């Protein structure tokens, strides 16, 4: 329903987005999410409720937009000198972050406000970006490596499936085992 | 929040569940889901709103319970005589059903009403049941096969991840390729 929020930095549009996102985060921290309403968010952000409805459509879409923003990685993945080490390190951190209670809540919000898959697609694009950084480094080192889609299918997807559908089955060892399976079975020389 | 709906057949509790679920499905078909409210559902089902609140907690939890019920497979997977054929057939049907607009809506509902993972866990349990039926047949035929968790990680999870996060990338060939990768890489003799 809602248009893609523009992110031209410095413009009025970007200022509105920043203050509304900040209002959501503050109110959520202060009062919990069950009491969030568009009028309260608007009052805190210093905009009119109709500004929010016009831009985001409804509360669910706004929460999805805020959630996706929070799932955005802040830094590129660490470079530990080998593909295996980079993937293991990244996967363990991804599993830990996404399976934490706030991580889960953000994933659920991103999926909920999402009849056409836009917000969830942005989450997946973040993972693609991180994986591609790791794979580009491996290529630079001349290491054999799987392709991006293979990493998504056999490393990211299993972790996300367990986080969403089988939350009892998660520990860092699981992430490492997936990396081992991935590199044992799906590696092709460059 | 809500307790697990009891399913003792024939009891009052089972009758209430049946009529409330039916009311949700009818009203959704007649008026679309955006107009669903607990009082309307209660009126159609012939129960009081407080019966619904007491049993399900809120509308979101009720919709999640209905969604999970609809995702329940009605029959065991077809037996086509070999593990590969059974898995391909089941995976293609799973992908088609879950990626359809109603399939997606039910998955989203199941995940939304789900702070503790109960409803999503029931969805996953359905997949486990179907996969285990297929694997038990393979064992009966003496075929080498992967384990249940491996099928979930490398066949079910990638399909579900694409359905939720990368909806552009789905066709029956994708399901078949995953089966090929799974059987090529993760098969152990019985």
CSV table of C-alpha atoms in Angstrom, one decimal:
chain,number,residue,atom,x,y,z
A,1,UNK,CA,0.0,0.0,0.0
A,2,UNK,CA,2.5,2.6,1.1
A,3,UNK,CA,5.1,4.0,-1.3
A,4,UNK,CA,8.8,3.3,-0.7
A,5,UNK,CA,10.0,5.8,1.8
A,6,UNK,CA,12.5,8.1,-0.1
A,7,UNK,CA,15.8,8.4,1.6
A,8,UNK,CA,17.2,11.5,0.0
A,9,UNK,CA,19.4,12.7,2.9
A,10,UNK,CA,18.8,16.2,4.2
A,11,UNK,CA,15.4,16.7,2.5
A,12,UNK,CA,12.1,17.1,4.4
A,13,UNK,CA,11.2,13.6,3.5
A,14,UNK,CA,14.4,12.2,5.1
A,15,UNK,CA,13.8,14.4,8.2
A,16,UNK,CA,10.3,13.1,8.6
A,17,UNK,CA,11.5,9.5,8.2
A,18,UNK,CA,14.2,10.0,10.8
A,19,UNK,CA,12.0,11.6,13.4
A,20,UNK,CA,9.1,9.1,13.0
A,21,UNK,CA,11.5,6.1,13.2
A,22,UNK,CA,13.0,7.6,16.3
A,23,UNK,CA,9.6,8.2,17.8
A,24,UNK,CA,8.7,4.6,17.3
A,25,UNK,CA,11.9,3.4,18.9
A,26,UNK,CA,11.6,5.7,21.9
A,27,UNK,CA,7.9,4.9,22.5
A,28,UNK,CA,8.5,1.2,22.2
A,29,UNK,CA,11.4,1.4,24.7
A,30,UNK,CA,9.3,3.4,27.1
A,31,UNK,CA,5.9,1.8,26.9
A,32,UNK,CA,6.2,-1.4,25.0
A,33,UNK,CA,4.9,-2.1,21.6
A,34,UNK,CA,1.3,-2.9,22.4
A,35,UNK,CA,0.5,0.7,23.2
A,36,UNK,CA,1.9,2.1,20.0
A,37,UNK,CA,-0.6,4.1,18.0
A,38,UNK,CA,-0.2,6.4,15.0
A,39,UNK,CA,-1.5,9.5,16.8
A,40,UNK,CA,1.0,8.9,19.7
A,41,UNK,CA,3.9,8.3,17.3
A,42,UNK,CA,2.9,11.4,15.3
A,43,UNK,CA,2.7,13.6,18.5
A,44,UNK,CA,6.2,12.4,19.6
A,45,UNK,CA,7.7,12.9,16.1
A,46,UNK,CA,6.1,16.4,15.7
A,47,UNK,CA,4.2,15.5,12.6
A,48,UNK,CA,0.5,15.1,11.9
A,49,UNK,CA,-1.0,11.6,11.9
A,50,UNK,CA,-2.0,12.1,8.2
A,51,UNK,CA,1.6,12.6,7.3
A,52,UNK,CA,2.2,9.1,8.7
A,53,UNK,CA,-0.9,7.5,7.0
A,54,UNK,CA,0.1,9.2,3.7
A,55,UNK,CA,3.6,7.9,3.8
A,56,UNK,CA,3.3,4.5,5.4
A,57,UNK,CA,-0.3,3.5,4.9
A,58,UNK,CA,-0.9,2.2,8.5
A,59,UNK,CA,0.8,1.3,11.7
A,60,UNK,CA,1.8,-2.2,10.6
A,61,UNK,CA,3.6,-0.9,7.5
A,62,UNK,CA,5.4,1.7,9.6
A,63,UNK,CA,6.5,-0.9,12.1
A,64,UNK,CA,7.7,-3.1,9.3
A,65,UNK,CA,9.7,-0.2,7.9
A,66,UNK,CA,11.3,0.5,11.3
A,67,UNK,CA,12.0,-3.2,11.8
A,68,UNK,CA,13.8,-3.6,8.5
A,69,UNK,CA,15.9,-0.5,9.2
A,70,UNK,CA,17.0,-2.1,12.5
A,71,UNK,CA,17.9,-5.4,10.8
A,72,UNK,CA,20.3,-3.5,8.5
A,73,UNK,CA,23.9,-4.5,9.4
A,74,UNK,CA,26.0,-1.6,10.5
A,75,UNK,CA,29.4,-2.8,9.3
A,76,UNK,CA,30.7,-5.2,6.7
A,77,UNK,CA,31.5,-8.7,7.9
A,78,UNK,CA,34.9,-9.2,9.6
A,79,UNK,CA,37.8,-10.4,7.5
A,80,UNK,CA,39.4,-13.3,9.3
A,81,UNK,CA,41.6,-14.4,6.5
A,82,UNK,CA,39.8,-17.4,5.1
A,83,UNK,CA,36.4,-18.2,3.6
A,84,UNK,CA,35.6,-20.8,6.3
A,85,UNK,CA,36.5,-18.5,9.2
A,86,UNK,CA,34.6,-15.6,7.6
A,87,UNK,CA,31.5,-17.6,7.0
A,88,UNK,CA,31.5,-19.2,10.5
A,89,UNK,CA,32.0,-15.9,12.2
A,90,UNK,CA,29.3,-14.2,10.2
A,91,UNK,CA,26.8,-17.1,10.6
A,92,UNK,CA,27.3,-17.4,14.3
A,93,UNK,CA,26.7,-13.7,14.8
A,94,UNK,CA,23.7,-13.7,12.4
A,95,UNK,CA,22.1,-16.6,14.2
A,96,UNK,CA,22.6,-15.0,17.6
A,97,UNK,CA,21.3,-11.6,16.5
A,98,UNK,CA,18.3,-12.9,14.6
A,99,UNK,CA,17.2,-15.4,17.2
A,100,UNK,CA,17.3,-12.9,20.1
A,101,UNK,CA,13.9,-11.7,21.2
A,102,UNK,CA,14.4,-8.3,19.6
A,103,UNK,CA,15.7,-9.9,16.4
A,104,UNK,CA,12.7,-12.2,16.2
A,105,UNK,CA,10.3,-9.4,16.8
A,106,UNK,CA,11.8,-7.3,14.0
A,107,UNK,CA,11.7,-10.2,11.6
A,108,UNK,CA,8.0,-10.8,12.5
A,109,UNK,CA,7.3,-7.1,12.0
A,110,UNK,CA,9.0,-7.0,8.7
A,111,UNK,CA,7.0,-10.0,7.5
A,112,UNK,CA,3.7,-8.8,8.9
A,113,UNK,CA,3.6,-5.4,7.1
A,114,UNK,CA,4.4,-7.1,3.9
A,115,UNK,CA,1.6,-8.3,1.5
A,116,UNK,CA,3.9,-7.9,-1.5
A,117,UNK,CA,7.2,-9.0,0.0
A,118,UNK,CA,9.0,-5.7,-0.2
A,119,UNK,CA,10.2,-5.4,3.4
A,120,UNK,CA,11.2,-9.0,3.7
A,121,UNK,CA,13.0,-8.6,0.4
A,122,UNK,CA,15.0,-5.7,1.9
A,123,UNK,CA,16.1,-8.1,4.8
A,124,UNK,CA,17.2,-10.7,2.3
A,125,UNK,CA,19.1,-8.0,0.3
A,126,UNK,CA,21.1,-7.2,3.5
A,127,UNK,CA,22.1,-10.8,3.8
A,128,UNK,CA,23.0,-11.0,0.1
A,129,UNK,CA,25.3,-7.9,0.5
A,130,UNK,CA,27.1,-9.4,3.5
A,131,UNK,CA,27.5,-12.8,1.8
A,132,UNK,CA,28.8,-11.2,-1.4
A,133,UNK,CA,31.4,-9.3,0.5
A,134,UNK,CA,32.7,-12.5,2.1
A,135,UNK,CA,32.6,-14.3,-1.3
A,136,UNK,CA,34.4,-11.5,-3.1
A,137,UNK,CA,37.2,-11.7,-0.5
A,138,UNK,CA,37.5,-15.5,-1.0
A,139,UNK,CA,37.7,-14.9,-4.8
A,140,UNK,CA,40.5,-12.3,-4.1
A,141,UNK,CA,42.4,-15.0,-2.2
A,142,UNK,CA,41.9,-17.5,-4.9
A,143,UNK,CA,39.8,-19.8,-2.6
A,144,UNK,CA,37.2,-22.2,-4.0
A,145,UNK,CA,33.7,-21.0,-3.0
A,146,UNK,CA,30.0,-21.7,-3.5
A,147,UNK,CA,27.8,-19.1,-5.2
A,148,UNK,CA,25.7,-16.5,-3.4
A,149,UNK,CA,22.4,-18.3,-4.0
A,150,UNK,CA,23.9,-21.5,-2.6
A,151,UNK,CA,25.0,-19.8,0.5
A,152,UNK,CA,21.5,-18.4,0.9
A,153,UNK,CA,19.8,-21.7,0.3
A,154,UNK,CA,22.0,-23.9,2.5
A,155,UNK,CA,23.3,-21.5,5.2
A,156,UNK,CA,21.0,-18.5,5.6
A,157,UNK,CA,17.7,-20.3,4.9
A,158,UNK,CA,18.2,-23.1,7.4
A,159,UNK,CA,19.1,-20.7,10.2
A,160,UNK,CA,16.1,-18.5,9.4
A,161,UNK,CA,13.7,-21.5,9.1
A,162,UNK,CA,14.8,-22.7,12.6
A,163,UNK,CA,14.5,-19.2,14.0
A,164,UNK,CA,11.0,-18.8,12.8
A,165,UNK,CA,9.6,-22.3,12.9
A,166,UNK,CA,11.8,-24.4,15.3
A,167,UNK,CA,13.1,-22.0,17.9
A,168,UNK,CA,14.3,-24.7,20.3
A,169,UNK,CA,17.1,-25.9,18.0
A,170,UNK,CA,19.6,-23.2,17.9
A,171,UNK,CA,23.2,-22.9,19.0
A,172,UNK,CA,26.4,-21.6,17.5
A,173,UNK,CA,27.5,-25.2,16.7
A,174,UNK,CA,24.5,-25.5,14.4
A,175,UNK,CA,25.7,-22.5,12.4
A,176,UNK,CA,29.2,-24.0,12.2
A,177,UNK,CA,27.9,-27.4,11.0
A,178,UNK,CA,26.0,-25.7,8.2
A,179,UNK,CA,29.1,-23.9,7.1
A,180,UNK,CA,31.0,-27.2,7.1
A,181,UNK,CA,28.3,-28.9,5.0
A,182,UNK,CA,28.1,-26.0,2.7
A,183,UNK,CA,31.9,-25.9,2.0
A,184,UNK,CA,32.2,-29.7,1.8
A,185,UNK,CA,29.4,-30.1,-0.7
A,186,UNK,CA,28.9,-27.0,-2.7
A,187,UNK,CA,32.3,-25.5,-3.3
A,188,UNK,CA,33.5,-25.0,-6.9
A,189,UNK,CA,36.9,-23.8,-7.8
A,190,UNK,CA,37.0,-20.2,-9.1
B,1,UNK,CA,-0.9,-15.9,25.6
B,2,UNK,CA,-3.7,-18.2,24.7
B,3,UNK,CA,-3.7,-21.8,25.9
B,4,UNK,CA,-3.5,-24.6,23.3
B,5,UNK,CA,-6.9,-25.2,22.0
B,6,UNK,CA,-8.0,-28.6,23.2
B,7,UNK,CA,-9.1,-30.9,20.5
B,8,UNK,CA,-11.0,-33.6,22.4
B,9,UNK,CA,-13.5,-34.5,19.7
B,10,UNK,CA,-17.2,-34.3,20.5
B,11,UNK,CA,-16.8,-32.2,23.7
B,12,UNK,CA,-18.1,-28.6,24.0
B,13,UNK,CA,-14.6,-27.3,23.6
B,14,UNK,CA,-14.2,-29.1,20.2
B,15,UNK,CA,-17.6,-27.8,19.1
B,16,UNK,CA,-16.7,-24.2,20.0
B,17,UNK,CA,-13.4,-24.5,18.1
B,18,UNK,CA,-15.1,-25.9,15.0
B,19,UNK,CA,-17.8,-23.3,14.9
B,20,UNK,CA,-15.4,-20.4,15.5
B,21,UNK,CA,-13.0,-21.6,12.9
B,22,UNK,CA,-15.8,-22.0,10.4
B,23,UNK,CA,-17.1,-18.5,11.2
B,24,UNK,CA,-13.6,-17.1,10.5
B,25,UNK,CA,-13.4,-18.9,7.1
B,26,UNK,CA,-16.9,-17.8,6.1
B,27,UNK,CA,-16.6,-14.2,7.1
B,28,UNK,CA,-13.2,-14.0,5.4
B,29,UNK,CA,-14.6,-15.4,2.2
B,30,UNK,CA,-17.6,-13.1,2.3
B,31,UNK,CA,-16.0,-9.8,3.5
B,32,UNK,CA,-12.3,-10.2,3.2
B,33,UNK,CA,-10.0,-10.3,6.2
B,34,UNK,CA,-9.7,-6.6,7.0
B,35,UNK,CA,-13.2,-6.5,8.3
B,36,UNK,CA,-12.8,-9.4,10.7
B,37,UNK,CA,-13.5,-8.5,14.3
B,38,UNK,CA,-14.0,-10.7,17.4
B,39,UNK,CA,-17.6,-9.6,17.9
B,40,UNK,CA,-18.6,-10.4,14.3
B,41,UNK,CA,-16.9,-13.8,14.5
B,42,UNK,CA,-18.6,-14.5,17.8
B,43,UNK,CA,-22.0,-13.5,16.4
B,44,UNK,CA,-21.6,-15.8,13.4
B,45,UNK,CA,-20.3,-18.7,15.5
B,46,UNK,CA,-23.1,-18.4,18.0
B,47,UNK,CA,-20.8,-17.8,21.0
B,48,UNK,CA,-20.0,-14.8,23.2
B,49,UNK,CA,-17.0,-12.6,22.4
B,50,UNK,CA,-15.6,-13.4,25.8
B,51,UNK,CA,-15.6,-17.1,24.9
B,52,UNK,CA,-13.2,-16.2,22.1
B,53,UNK,CA,-11.1,-13.9,24.2
B,54,UNK,CA,-10.8,-16.5,27.0
B,55,UNK,CA,-9.8,-19.2,24.6
B,56,UNK,CA,-7.6,-17.5,22.0
B,57,UNK,CA,-6.5,-14.2,23.7
B,58,UNK,CA,-7.1,-11.9,20.8
B,59,UNK,CA,-8.0,-11.8,17.1
B,60,UNK,CA,-4.4,-12.3,16.0
B,61,UNK,CA,-4.0,-15.5,18.0
B,62,UNK,CA,-7.3,-16.7,16.6
B,63,UNK,CA,-6.3,-16.0,13.0
B,64,UNK,CA,-3.0,-17.8,13.7
B,65,UNK,CA,-4.8,-20.9,15.0
B,66,UNK,CA,-7.1,-20.9,12.0
B,67,UNK,CA,-4.2,-20.4,9.6
B,68,UNK,CA,-2.2,-23.3,11.1
B,69,UNK,CA,-5.2,-25.5,10.8
B,70,UNK,CA,-5.5,-24.7,7.1
B,71,UNK,CA,-1.8,-25.5,6.5
B,72,UNK,CA,-2.3,-29.0,7.8
B,73,UNK,CA,-1.9,-31.5,5.0
B,74,UNK,CA,-5.1,-33.5,4.4
B,75,UNK,CA,-3.4,-36.7,3.1
B,76,UNK,CA,-0.1,-38.4,3.4
B,77,UNK,CA,2.4,-37.8,0.6
B,78,UNK,CA,1.9,-39.9,-2.6
B,79,UNK,CA,4.0,-43.0,-2.9
B,80,UNK,CA,5.6,-43.0,-6.3
B,81,UNK,CA,7.9,-45.9,-5.7
B,82,UNK,CA,11.3,-44.2,-5.1
B,83,UNK,CA,12.7,-41.6,-2.7
B,84,UNK,CA,13.6,-39.2,-5.4
B,85,UNK,CA,10.2,-39.3,-7.0
B,86,UNK,CA,8.4,-39.0,-3.7
B,87,UNK,CA,10.5,-36.0,-2.5
B,88,UNK,CA,10.3,-34.2,-5.9
B,89,UNK,CA,6.5,-34.7,-6.0
B,90,UNK,CA,6.0,-33.5,-2.4
B,91,UNK,CA,8.4,-30.6,-2.7
B,92,UNK,CA,6.9,-29.3,-5.9
B,93,UNK,CA,3.4,-29.4,-4.3
B,94,UNK,CA,4.6,-27.8,-1.1
B,95,UNK,CA,6.3,-25.0,-3.0
B,96,UNK,CA,3.2,-24.4,-5.1
B,97,UNK,CA,0.8,-24.4,-2.2
B,98,UNK,CA,2.8,-22.4,0.3
B,99,UNK,CA,3.8,-19.7,-2.3
B,100,UNK,CA,0.2,-19.2,-3.5
B,101,UNK,CA,-1.5,-16.0,-2.2
B,102,UNK,CA,-3.6,-17.9,0.4
B,103,UNK,CA,-0.6,-20.0,1.4
B,104,UNK,CA,1.5,-17.0,2.0
B,105,UNK,CA,-1.3,-15.3,4.0
B,106,UNK,CA,-1.7,-18.3,6.2
B,107,UNK,CA,2.1,-18.5,6.9
B,108,UNK,CA,2.1,-14.8,7.7
B,109,UNK,CA,-0.9,-15.2,10.1
B,110,UNK,CA,0.7,-18.2,11.8
B,111,UNK,CA,3.9,-16.3,12.4
B,112,UNK,CA,2.2,-13.1,13.4
B,113,UNK,CA,0.2,-14.6,16.3
B,114,UNK,CA,3.2,-16.2,17.7
B,115,UNK,CA,5.4,-14.6,20.3
B,116,UNK,CA,6.5,-18.0,21.6
B,117,UNK,CA,6.7,-19.9,18.3
B,118,UNK,CA,3.9,-22.3,19.1
B,119,UNK,CA,1.9,-21.9,15.9
B,120,UNK,CA,4.9,-21.8,13.6
B,121,UNK,CA,6.1,-24.9,15.4
B,122,UNK,CA,2.9,-26.7,14.5
B,123,UNK,CA,3.5,-25.8,10.8
B,124,UNK,CA,6.9,-27.2,11.0
B,125,UNK,CA,5.6,-30.4,12.7
B,126,UNK,CA,3.3,-31.0,9.7
B,127,UNK,CA,6.3,-30.8,7.4
B,128,UNK,CA,8.3,-33.2,9.6
B,129,UNK,CA,5.4,-35.7,9.6
B,130,UNK,CA,5.2,-35.7,5.8
B,131,UNK,CA,9.0,-36.0,5.4
B,132,UNK,CA,9.2,-38.8,7.9
B,133,UNK,CA,6.5,-40.7,6.0
B,134,UNK,CA,8.6,-40.4,2.8
B,135,UNK,CA,11.8,-41.4,4.6
B,136,UNK,CA,10.2,-44.4,6.3
B,137,UNK,CA,9.0,-45.7,2.9
B,138,UNK,CA,12.6,-45.2,1.5
B,139,UNK,CA,13.9,-47.2,4.5
B,140,UNK,CA,11.4,-49.9,3.8
B,141,UNK,CA,12.7,-50.1,0.2
B,142,UNK,CA,16.3,-50.3,1.5
B,143,UNK,CA,17.1,-47.0,-0.3
B,144,UNK,CA,19.9,-44.7,1.0
B,145,UNK,CA,18.4,-41.5,2.4
B,146,UNK,CA,19.2,-38.3,4.3
B,147,UNK,CA,17.9,-37.7,7.9
B,148,UNK,CA,14.8,-35.7,8.7
B,149,UNK,CA,16.7,-32.6,9.9
B,150,UNK,CA,18.8,-32.6,6.8
B,151,UNK,CA,15.7,-32.6,4.6
B,152,UNK,CA,14.3,-29.7,6.6
B,153,UNK,CA,17.5,-27.8,6.5
B,154,UNK,CA,18.3,-28.3,2.8
B,155,UNK,CA,14.9,-28.7,1.1
B,156,UNK,CA,12.1,-27.3,3.3
B,157,UNK,CA,14.0,-24.3,4.7
B,158,UNK,CA,15.3,-23.0,1.3
B,159,UNK,CA,11.8,-23.1,-0.2
B,160,UNK,CA,10.3,-21.4,2.8
B,161,UNK,CA,13.0,-18.7,2.9
B,162,UNK,CA,12.4,-17.9,-0.7
B,163,UNK,CA,8.6,-17.9,-0.2
B,164,UNK,CA,8.9,-15.4,2.7
B,165,UNK,CA,12.0,-13.3,1.7
B,166,UNK,CA,12.6,-13.7,-2.0
B,167,UNK,CA,9.2,-14.3,-3.6
B,168,UNK,CA,10.4,-13.7,-7.2
B,169,UNK,CA,12.6,-16.8,-7.4
B,170,UNK,CA,10.1,-19.7,-7.4
B,171,UNK,CA,9.3,-22.4,-9.9
B,172,UNK,CA,9.0,-26.2,-9.8
B,173,UNK,CA,12.5,-26.6,-11.2
B,174,UNK,CA,13.9,-24.9,-8.1
B,175,UNK,CA,12.2,-27.6,-5.9
B,176,UNK,CA,13.6,-30.3,-8.1
B,177,UNK,CA,17.1,-28.9,-8.1
B,178,UNK,CA,17.0,-28.8,-4.3
B,179,UNK,CA,16.0,-32.5,-4.2
B,180,UNK,CA,18.9,-33.3,-6.5
B,181,UNK,CA,21.4,-31.4,-4.4
B,182,UNK,CA,20.0,-33.0,-1.2
B,183,UNK,CA,20.3,-36.6,-2.6
B,184,UNK,CA,23.6,-36.0,-4.2
B,185,UNK,CA,25.2,-34.6,-1.1
B,186,UNK,CA,23.5,-35.7,2.0
B,187,UNK,CA,22.5,-39.3,1.5
B,188,UNK,CA,23.7,-42.0,3.8
B,189,UNK,CA,23.1,-45.7,3.3
B,190,UNK,CA,20.7,-47.2,5.8
